[in-house]
Coordinates of C-alpha atoms in Angstrom, one line a residue:
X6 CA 36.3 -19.2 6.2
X7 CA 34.7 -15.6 7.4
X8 CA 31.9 -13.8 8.2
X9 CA 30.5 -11.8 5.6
X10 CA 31.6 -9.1 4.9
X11 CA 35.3 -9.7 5.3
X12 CA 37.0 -7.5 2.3
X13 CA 40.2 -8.7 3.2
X14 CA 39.0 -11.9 1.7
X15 CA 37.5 -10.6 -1.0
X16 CA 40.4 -9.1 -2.4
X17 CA 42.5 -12.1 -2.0
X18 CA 39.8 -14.0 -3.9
X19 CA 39.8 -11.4 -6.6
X20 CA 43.5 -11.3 -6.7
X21 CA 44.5 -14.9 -6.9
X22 CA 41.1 -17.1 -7.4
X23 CA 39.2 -18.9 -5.2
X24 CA 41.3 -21.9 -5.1
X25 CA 44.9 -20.3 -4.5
X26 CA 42.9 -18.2 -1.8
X27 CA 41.5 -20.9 -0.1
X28 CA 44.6 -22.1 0.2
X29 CA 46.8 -19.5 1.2
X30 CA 44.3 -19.1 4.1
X31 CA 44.5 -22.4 5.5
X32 CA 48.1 -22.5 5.4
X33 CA 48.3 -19.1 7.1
X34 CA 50.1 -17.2 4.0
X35 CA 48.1 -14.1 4.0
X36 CA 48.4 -10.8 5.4
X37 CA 47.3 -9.6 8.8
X38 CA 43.6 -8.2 7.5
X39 CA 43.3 -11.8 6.4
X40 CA 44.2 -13.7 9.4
X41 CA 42.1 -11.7 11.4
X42 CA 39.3 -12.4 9.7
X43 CA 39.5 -15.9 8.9
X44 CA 41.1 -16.4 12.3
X45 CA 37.9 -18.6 13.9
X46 CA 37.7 -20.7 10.6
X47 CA 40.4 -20.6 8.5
X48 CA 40.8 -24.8 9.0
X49 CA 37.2 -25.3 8.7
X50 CA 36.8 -27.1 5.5
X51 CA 32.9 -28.2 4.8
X52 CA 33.0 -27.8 0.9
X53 CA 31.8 -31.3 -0.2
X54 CA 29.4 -31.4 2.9
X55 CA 28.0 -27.7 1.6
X56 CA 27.5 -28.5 -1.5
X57 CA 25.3 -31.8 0.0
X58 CA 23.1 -29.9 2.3
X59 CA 22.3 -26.9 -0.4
X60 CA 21.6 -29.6 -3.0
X61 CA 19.0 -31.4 -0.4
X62 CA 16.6 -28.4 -0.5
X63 CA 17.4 -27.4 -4.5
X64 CA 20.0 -24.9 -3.9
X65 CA 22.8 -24.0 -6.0
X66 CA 26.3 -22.1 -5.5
X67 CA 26.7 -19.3 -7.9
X68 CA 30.6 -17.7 -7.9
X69 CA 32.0 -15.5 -10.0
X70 CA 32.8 -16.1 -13.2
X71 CA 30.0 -18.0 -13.3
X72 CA 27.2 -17.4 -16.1
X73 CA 25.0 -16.5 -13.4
X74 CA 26.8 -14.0 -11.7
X75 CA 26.0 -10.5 -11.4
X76 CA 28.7 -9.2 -12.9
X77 CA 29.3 -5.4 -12.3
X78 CA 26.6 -4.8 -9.6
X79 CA 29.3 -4.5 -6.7
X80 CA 31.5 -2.2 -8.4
X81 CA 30.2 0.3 -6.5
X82 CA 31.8 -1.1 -3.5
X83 CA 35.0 -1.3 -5.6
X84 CA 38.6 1.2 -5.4
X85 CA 41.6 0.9 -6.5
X86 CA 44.9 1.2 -5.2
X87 CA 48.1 3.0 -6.1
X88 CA 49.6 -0.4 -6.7
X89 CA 46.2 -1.4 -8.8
X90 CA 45.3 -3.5 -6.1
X91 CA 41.5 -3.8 -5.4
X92 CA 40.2 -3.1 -2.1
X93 CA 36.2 -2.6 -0.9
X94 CA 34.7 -0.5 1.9
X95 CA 34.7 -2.6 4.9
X96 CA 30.6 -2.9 5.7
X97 CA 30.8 -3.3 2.0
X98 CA 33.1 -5.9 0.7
X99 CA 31.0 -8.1 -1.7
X100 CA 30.2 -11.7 -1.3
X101 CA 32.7 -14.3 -2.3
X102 CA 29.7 -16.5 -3.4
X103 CA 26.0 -16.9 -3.4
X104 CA 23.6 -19.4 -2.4
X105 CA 20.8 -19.6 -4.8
X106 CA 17.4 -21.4 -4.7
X107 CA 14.2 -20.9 -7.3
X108 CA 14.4 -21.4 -11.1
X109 CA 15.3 -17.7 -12.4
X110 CA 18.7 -16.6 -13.0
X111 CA 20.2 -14.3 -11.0
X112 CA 21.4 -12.0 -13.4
X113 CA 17.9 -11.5 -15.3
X114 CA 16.7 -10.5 -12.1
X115 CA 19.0 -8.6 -11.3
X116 CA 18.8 -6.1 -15.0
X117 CA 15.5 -5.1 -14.2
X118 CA 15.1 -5.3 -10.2
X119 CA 13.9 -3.1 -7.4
X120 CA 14.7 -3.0 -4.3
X121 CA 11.5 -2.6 -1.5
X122 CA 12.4 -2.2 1.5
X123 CA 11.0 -1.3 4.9
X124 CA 10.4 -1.9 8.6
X125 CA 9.5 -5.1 10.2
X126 CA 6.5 -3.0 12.5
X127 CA 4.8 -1.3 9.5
X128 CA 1.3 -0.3 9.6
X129 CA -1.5 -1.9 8.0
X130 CA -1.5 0.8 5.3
X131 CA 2.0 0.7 5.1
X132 CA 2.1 -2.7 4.2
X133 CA -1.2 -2.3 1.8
X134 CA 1.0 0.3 -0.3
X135 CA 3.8 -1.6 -0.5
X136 CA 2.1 -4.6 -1.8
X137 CA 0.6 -2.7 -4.3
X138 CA 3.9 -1.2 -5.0
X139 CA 5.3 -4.4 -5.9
X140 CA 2.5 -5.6 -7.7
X141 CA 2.6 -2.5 -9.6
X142 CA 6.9 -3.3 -10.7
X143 CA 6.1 -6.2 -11.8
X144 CA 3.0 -5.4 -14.2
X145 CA 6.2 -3.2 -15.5
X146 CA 8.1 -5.8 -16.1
X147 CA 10.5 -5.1 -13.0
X148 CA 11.7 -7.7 -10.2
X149 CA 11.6 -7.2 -7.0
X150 CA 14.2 -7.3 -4.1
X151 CA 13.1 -7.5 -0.7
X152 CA 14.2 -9.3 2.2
X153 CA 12.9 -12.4 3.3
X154 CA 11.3 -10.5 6.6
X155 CA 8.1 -10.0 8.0
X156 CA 6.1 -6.2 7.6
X157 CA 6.9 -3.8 4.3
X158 CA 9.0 -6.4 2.3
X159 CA 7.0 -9.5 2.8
X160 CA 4.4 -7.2 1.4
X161 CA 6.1 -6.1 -1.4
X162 CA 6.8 -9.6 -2.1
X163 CA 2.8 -10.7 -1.7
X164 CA 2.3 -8.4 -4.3
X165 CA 4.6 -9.6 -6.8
X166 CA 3.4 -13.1 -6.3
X167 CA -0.2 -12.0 -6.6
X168 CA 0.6 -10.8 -10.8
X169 CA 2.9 -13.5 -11.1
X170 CA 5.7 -11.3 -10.9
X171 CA 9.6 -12.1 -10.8
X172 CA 10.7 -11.8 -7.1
X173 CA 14.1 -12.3 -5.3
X174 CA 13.9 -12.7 -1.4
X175 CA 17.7 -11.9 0.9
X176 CA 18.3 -14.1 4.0
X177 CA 20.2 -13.4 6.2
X178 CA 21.0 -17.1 7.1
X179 CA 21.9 -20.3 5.0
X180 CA 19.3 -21.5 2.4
X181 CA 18.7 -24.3 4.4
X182 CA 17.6 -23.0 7.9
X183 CA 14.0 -23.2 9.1
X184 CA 12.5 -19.2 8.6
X185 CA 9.3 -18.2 11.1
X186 CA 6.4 -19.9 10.4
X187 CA 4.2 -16.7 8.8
X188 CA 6.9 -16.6 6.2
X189 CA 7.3 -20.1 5.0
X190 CA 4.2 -20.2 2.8
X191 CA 5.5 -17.1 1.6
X192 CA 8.9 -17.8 0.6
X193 CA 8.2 -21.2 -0.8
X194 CA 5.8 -19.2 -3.1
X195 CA 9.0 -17.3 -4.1
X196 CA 10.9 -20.0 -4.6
X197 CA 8.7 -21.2 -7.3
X198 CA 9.3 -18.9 -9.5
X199 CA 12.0 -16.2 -8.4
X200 CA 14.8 -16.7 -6.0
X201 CA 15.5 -16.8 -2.5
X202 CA 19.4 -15.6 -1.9
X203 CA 21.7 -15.7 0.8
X204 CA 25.6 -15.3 0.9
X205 CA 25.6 -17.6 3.9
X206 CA 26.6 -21.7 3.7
X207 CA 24.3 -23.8 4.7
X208 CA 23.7 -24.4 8.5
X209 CA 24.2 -20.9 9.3
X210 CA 22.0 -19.5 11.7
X211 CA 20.5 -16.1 11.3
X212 CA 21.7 -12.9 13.6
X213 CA 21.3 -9.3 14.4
X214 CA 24.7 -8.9 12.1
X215 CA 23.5 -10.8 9.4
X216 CA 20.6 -9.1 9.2
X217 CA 22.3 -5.9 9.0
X218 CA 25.1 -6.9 6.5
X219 CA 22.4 -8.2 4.2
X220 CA 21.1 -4.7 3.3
X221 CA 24.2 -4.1 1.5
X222 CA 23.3 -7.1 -0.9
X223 CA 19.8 -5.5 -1.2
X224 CA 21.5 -2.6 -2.4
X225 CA 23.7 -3.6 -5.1
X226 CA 21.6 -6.6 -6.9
X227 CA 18.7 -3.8 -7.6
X228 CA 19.5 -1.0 -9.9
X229 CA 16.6 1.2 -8.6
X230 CA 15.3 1.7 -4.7
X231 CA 12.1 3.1 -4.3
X232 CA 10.8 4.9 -1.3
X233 CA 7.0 5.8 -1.5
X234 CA 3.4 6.5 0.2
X235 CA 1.8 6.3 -2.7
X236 CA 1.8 3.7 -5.3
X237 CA 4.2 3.8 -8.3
X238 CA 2.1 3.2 -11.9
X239 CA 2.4 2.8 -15.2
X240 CA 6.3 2.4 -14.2
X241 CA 8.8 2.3 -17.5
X242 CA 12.3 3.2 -18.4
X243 CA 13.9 5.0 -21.2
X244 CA 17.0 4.2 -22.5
X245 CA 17.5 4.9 -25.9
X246 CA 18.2 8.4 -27.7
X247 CA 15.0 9.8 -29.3
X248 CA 14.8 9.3 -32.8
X249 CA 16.5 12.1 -34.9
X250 CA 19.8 12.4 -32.3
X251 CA 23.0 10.4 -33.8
X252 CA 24.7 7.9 -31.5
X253 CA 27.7 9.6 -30.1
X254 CA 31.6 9.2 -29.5
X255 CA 32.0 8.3 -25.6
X256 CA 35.9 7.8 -25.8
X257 CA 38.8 6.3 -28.3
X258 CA 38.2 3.3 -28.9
X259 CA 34.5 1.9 -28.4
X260 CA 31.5 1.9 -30.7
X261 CA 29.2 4.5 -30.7
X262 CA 26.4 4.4 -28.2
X263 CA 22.8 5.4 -28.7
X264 CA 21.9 5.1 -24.8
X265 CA 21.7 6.8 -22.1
X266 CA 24.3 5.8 -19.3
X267 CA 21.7 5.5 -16.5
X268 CA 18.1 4.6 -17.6
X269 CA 15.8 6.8 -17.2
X270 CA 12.6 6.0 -15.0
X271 CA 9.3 7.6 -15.5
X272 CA 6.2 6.6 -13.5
X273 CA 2.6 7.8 -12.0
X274 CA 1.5 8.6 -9.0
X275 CA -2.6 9.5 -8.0
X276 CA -2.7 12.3 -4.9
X277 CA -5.6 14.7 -4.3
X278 CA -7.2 13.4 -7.3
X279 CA -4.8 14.6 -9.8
X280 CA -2.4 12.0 -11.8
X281 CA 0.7 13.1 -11.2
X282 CA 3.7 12.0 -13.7
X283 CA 7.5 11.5 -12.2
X284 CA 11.0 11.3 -14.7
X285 CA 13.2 10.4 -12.6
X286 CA 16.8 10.6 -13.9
X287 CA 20.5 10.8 -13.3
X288 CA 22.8 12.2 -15.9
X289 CA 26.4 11.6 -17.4
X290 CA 28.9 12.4 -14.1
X291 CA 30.7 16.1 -14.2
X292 CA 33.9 13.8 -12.9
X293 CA 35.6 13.5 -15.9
X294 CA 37.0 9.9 -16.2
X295 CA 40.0 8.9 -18.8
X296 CA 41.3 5.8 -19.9
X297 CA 41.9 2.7 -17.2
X298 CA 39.6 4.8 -14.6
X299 CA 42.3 7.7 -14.3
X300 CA 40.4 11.1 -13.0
X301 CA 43.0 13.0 -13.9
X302 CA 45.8 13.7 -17.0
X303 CA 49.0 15.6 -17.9
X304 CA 47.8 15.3 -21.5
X305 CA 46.1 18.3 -22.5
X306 CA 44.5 16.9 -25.8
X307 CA 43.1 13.7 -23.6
X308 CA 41.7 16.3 -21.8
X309 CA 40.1 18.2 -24.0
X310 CA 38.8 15.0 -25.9
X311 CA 37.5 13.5 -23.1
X312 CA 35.8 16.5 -21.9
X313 CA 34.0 16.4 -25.5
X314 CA 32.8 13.1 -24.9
X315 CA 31.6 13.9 -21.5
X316 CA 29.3 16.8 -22.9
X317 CA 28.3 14.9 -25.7
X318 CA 27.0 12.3 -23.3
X319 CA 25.6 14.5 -20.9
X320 CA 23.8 17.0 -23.8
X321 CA 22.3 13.4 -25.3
X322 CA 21.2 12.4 -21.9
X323 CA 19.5 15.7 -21.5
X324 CA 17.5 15.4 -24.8
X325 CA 16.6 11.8 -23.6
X326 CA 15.2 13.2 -20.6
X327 CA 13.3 16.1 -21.9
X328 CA 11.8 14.0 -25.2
X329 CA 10.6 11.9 -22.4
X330 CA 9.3 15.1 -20.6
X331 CA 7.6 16.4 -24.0
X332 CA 5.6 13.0 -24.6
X333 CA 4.1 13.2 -21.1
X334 CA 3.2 17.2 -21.7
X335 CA 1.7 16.4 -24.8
X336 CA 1.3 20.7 -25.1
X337 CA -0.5 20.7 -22.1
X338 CA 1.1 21.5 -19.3
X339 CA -1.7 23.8 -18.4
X340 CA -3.5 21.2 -17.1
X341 CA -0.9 18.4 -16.6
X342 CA 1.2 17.3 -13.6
X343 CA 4.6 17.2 -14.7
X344 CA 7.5 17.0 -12.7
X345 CA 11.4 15.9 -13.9
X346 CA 13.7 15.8 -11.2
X347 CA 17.5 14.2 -10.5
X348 CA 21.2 15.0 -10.5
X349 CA 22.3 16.8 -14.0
X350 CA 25.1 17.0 -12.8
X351 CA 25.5 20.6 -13.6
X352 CA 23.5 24.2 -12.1
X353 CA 20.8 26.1 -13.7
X354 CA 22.2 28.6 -16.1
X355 CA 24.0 25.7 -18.0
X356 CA 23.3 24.5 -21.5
X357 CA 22.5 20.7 -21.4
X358 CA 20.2 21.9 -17.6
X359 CA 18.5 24.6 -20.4
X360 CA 18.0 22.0 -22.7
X361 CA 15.1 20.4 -20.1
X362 CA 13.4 23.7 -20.1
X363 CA 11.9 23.6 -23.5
X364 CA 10.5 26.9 -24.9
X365 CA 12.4 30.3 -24.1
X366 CA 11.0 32.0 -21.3
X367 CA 10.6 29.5 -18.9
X368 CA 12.0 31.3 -15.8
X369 CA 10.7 32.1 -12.8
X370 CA 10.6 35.2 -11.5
X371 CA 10.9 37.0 -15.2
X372 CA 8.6 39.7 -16.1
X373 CA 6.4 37.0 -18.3
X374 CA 6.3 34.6 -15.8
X375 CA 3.1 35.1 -14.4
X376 CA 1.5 35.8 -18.2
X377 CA -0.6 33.1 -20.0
X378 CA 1.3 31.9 -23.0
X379 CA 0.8 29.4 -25.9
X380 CA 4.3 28.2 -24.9
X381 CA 3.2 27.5 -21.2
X382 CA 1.8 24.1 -22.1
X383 CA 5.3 22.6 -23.1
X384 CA 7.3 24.6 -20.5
X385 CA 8.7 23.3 -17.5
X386 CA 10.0 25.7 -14.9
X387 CA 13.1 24.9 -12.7
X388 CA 11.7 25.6 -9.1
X389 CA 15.6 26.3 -8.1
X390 CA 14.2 29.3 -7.8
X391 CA 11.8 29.2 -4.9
X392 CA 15.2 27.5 -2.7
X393 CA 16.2 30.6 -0.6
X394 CA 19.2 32.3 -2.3
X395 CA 21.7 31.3 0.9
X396 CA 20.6 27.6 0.6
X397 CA 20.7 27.3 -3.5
X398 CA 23.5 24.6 -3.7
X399 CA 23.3 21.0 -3.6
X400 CA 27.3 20.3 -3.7
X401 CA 29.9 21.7 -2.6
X402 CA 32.9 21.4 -5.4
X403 CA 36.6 22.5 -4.0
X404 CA 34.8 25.0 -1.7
X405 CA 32.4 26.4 -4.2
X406 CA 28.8 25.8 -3.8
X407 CA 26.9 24.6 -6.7
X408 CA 23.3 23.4 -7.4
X409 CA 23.4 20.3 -9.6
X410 CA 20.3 18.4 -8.1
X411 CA 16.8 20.1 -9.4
X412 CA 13.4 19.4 -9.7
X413 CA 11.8 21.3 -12.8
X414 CA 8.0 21.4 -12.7
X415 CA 5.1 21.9 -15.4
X416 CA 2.3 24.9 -15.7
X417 CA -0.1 23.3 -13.3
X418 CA 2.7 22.1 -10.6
X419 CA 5.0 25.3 -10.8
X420 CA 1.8 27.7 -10.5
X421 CA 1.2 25.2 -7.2
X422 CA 4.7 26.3 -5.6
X423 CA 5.7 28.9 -3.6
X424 CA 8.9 30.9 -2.7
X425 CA 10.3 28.7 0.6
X426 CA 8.2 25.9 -0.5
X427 CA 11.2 24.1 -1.8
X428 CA 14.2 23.4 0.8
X429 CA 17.6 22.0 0.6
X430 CA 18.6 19.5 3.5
X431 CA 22.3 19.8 5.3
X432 CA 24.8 21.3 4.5
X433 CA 27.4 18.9 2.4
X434 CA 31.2 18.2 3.1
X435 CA 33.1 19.7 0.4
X436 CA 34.9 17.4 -2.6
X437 CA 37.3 17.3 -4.6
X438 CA 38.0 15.0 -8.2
X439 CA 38.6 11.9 -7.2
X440 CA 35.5 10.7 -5.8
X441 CA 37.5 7.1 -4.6
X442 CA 38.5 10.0 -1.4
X443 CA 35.4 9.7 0.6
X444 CA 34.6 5.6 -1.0
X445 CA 34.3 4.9 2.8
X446 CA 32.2 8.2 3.9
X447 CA 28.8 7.7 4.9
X448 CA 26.1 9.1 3.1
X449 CA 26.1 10.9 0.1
X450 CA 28.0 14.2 -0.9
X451 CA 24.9 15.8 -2.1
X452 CA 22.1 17.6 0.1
X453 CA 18.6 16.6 -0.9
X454 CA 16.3 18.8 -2.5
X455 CA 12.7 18.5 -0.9
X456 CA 9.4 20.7 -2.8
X457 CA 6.3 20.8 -1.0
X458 CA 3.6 20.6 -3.9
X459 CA -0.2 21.7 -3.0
X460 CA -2.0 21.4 -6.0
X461 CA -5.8 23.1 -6.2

């Protein structure tokens, strides 16, 4: 009843069901947003016929509510109004329903997926890294989401197949239309043991549209994207607390949890002949969140509690992260290319950032820095410090710059870096505690962080 992605429709659907939607629309009792977007189609009724053509080539319709369905991956896309109505960005309202064909389930691929993605005009060695890219993910037990296109994601795809790996190809057309004929063999292949996906019925043509409104899709049914030229190895995540640290309180009423919020990804890369290892991570949010998704309260002791949960999280995170960090070192930093970097959510000088640092004295700058130490090997050095002192923020927080995005380095890799050699990107718009205010902003409200690494 209208072209993807229509959040008008969306929210009806969400709001009332499927059914009482469907029927609202084609008797014409829905608000304006609606009727313009079902306006071409809203008397357009090809449910039984569908269902037909998607059966002929082995497809199935997965809704939601359905056991199949990934539930929570387009919350992202999700606000909520005064009236606790839901409403979605409009470029990215999810999909009503999905068209599915291949023998996984959706939502396993989805837990441990992905996303590879790239240009249609990539170069030979391009596309040679990101096969082996996706070969590599699935040796770690990922799946991987590309779309069904030719250049980097057919690629990534090739190399999936070519370990047996778990893939899951986007169209952006219905399941049944005819794809270019270097990419049949290809997604057929997929289809015999992953998926192919589109949000589109059947005998829907692809467009330039379509292809651009699929991206979104790619987005929210991986939980990781990875851009790269070089190879991801030995690829793994970390979720649960080391052993020794408690599961902690998170709020009033659930269990305890012994996880961290975001799972932690750690992985290898080979360049100039050194092995290089990556822990990637995001910690628990500064936003403090209370009960029903409230950002703010008039109760003091809610606050207060809630702030304790939030830096019990966060300080359990951190310990997650540098445990991780430690088992990689293994007391040689010396000699070993370490480097943990992400949004912690908070700036240099605090505790749970300090926590990441390991041994005292691991400051640059500081009249030992430049000593030898038996401490060095377990160290890692926050190169904050090499950012010019005018550009030291990542965020800017109710006018107040702040550096909450770092990149903290081992012996060999800090010893390798330079004052100026690490460089923050654009200047940020400044924000405020609700982050629902910008939910419709392009790009993101941080700056990135870029160090320029020559190791000897």
């Amino acid at each position: 009843m209208a072209e993807p992605p229509a959040p008008g429709v969306a929210a009806l659907a969400a709001r009332l069901g499927p059914v009482e939607a469907a029927e609202r629309i084609r008797s014409g009792r829905v608000s304006d947003r609606v009727a313009a977007e079902t306006h071409d189609r809203h008397r357009v009724w090809r449910a039984e016929a569908d269902l037909a053509a998607a059966a002929a080539v082995g497809a199935r319709l997965v809704t939601p509510g359905h056991a199949e369905w990934p539930t929570g991956l387009f919350d992202a896309c999700t606000t909520t109004g005064d009236a606790g109505t839901t409403t979605w960005a409009p470029a990215l309202a999810p999909p009503v329903a999905l068209w599915v064909r291949g023998p996984a389930r959706l939502t396993e691929c989805c837990e441990r997926a992905v996303a590879v993605i790239g240009s249609r005009a990539a170069t030979n060695y391009g596309t040679h890294l990101a096969s082996d890219l996706g070969a590599g993910l699935a040796r770690g037990g990922k799946s991987v989401v590309a779309a069904a296109s030719q250049g980097i994601d057919a690629a990534a795809l090739k190399g999936v197949l070519a370990v047996a790996g778990i893939s899951l190809a986007m169209r952006p057309s219905g399941i049944d239309q005819p794809v270019p004929r270097p990419l049949a063999p290809l997604l057929e292949a997929v289809t015999a043991t992953g998926l192919v996906v589109s949000e589109y019925p059947p005998g829907v043509a692809p467009s330039r549209t379509r292809l651009i409104a699929r991206s979104r899709l790619l987005a929210a049914l991986s939980r990781a994207t990875v851009v790269s030229r070089l190879p991801l190895q030995e690829v793994r995540e970390v979720s649960a607390f080391p052993d020794g640290l408690r599961p902690i309180q998170v709020d009033d009423t659930a269990p305890e949890v012994s996880t961290v919020g975001r799972a932690v990804l750690i992985g290898q890369v080979q360049a100039g002949g050194h092995t290089v290892s990556l822990v990637t991570c995001h910690l628990k949010s500064k936003l403090l969140t209370f009960p029903g998704g409230r950002f703010s309260t008039s109760d003091d002791a809610e606050r207060a509690r809630f702030a304790a949960f939030a830096l019990y999280r966060r300080a359990a995170e951190a310990v997650t992260v540098r445990q991780a960090a430690t088992e990689l070192l293994a007391g040689n930093g010396q000699h070993r290319a370490v480097i943990v970097l992400g949004d912690l959510n908070d700036e240099p000088e605090a505790a749970t950032t300090q926590i990441l640092h390991g041994p005292p004295g691991s400051e640059i700058g500081t009249g030992g820095y430049s000593q030898p130490d038996r401490g060095d090997g377990q160290r890692l050095w926050n190169l904050a410090a090499r950012i010019p002192q005018p550009q030291r923020y990542t965020r800017i927080y109710r006018g107040r710059p702040e550096l909450i995005d770092h990149i903290l380095a081992s012996h060999q890799v800090t010893q390798a870096v330079a004052d100026g050699d690490v460089t923050a990107g654009p200047a940020p718009a400044s924000i405020e505690d609700n982050p629902n205010v910008r939910r419709d902003a392009p790009g993101s409200d941080h700056r990135p962080v870029v160090a320029t690494i020559n190791l000897p």
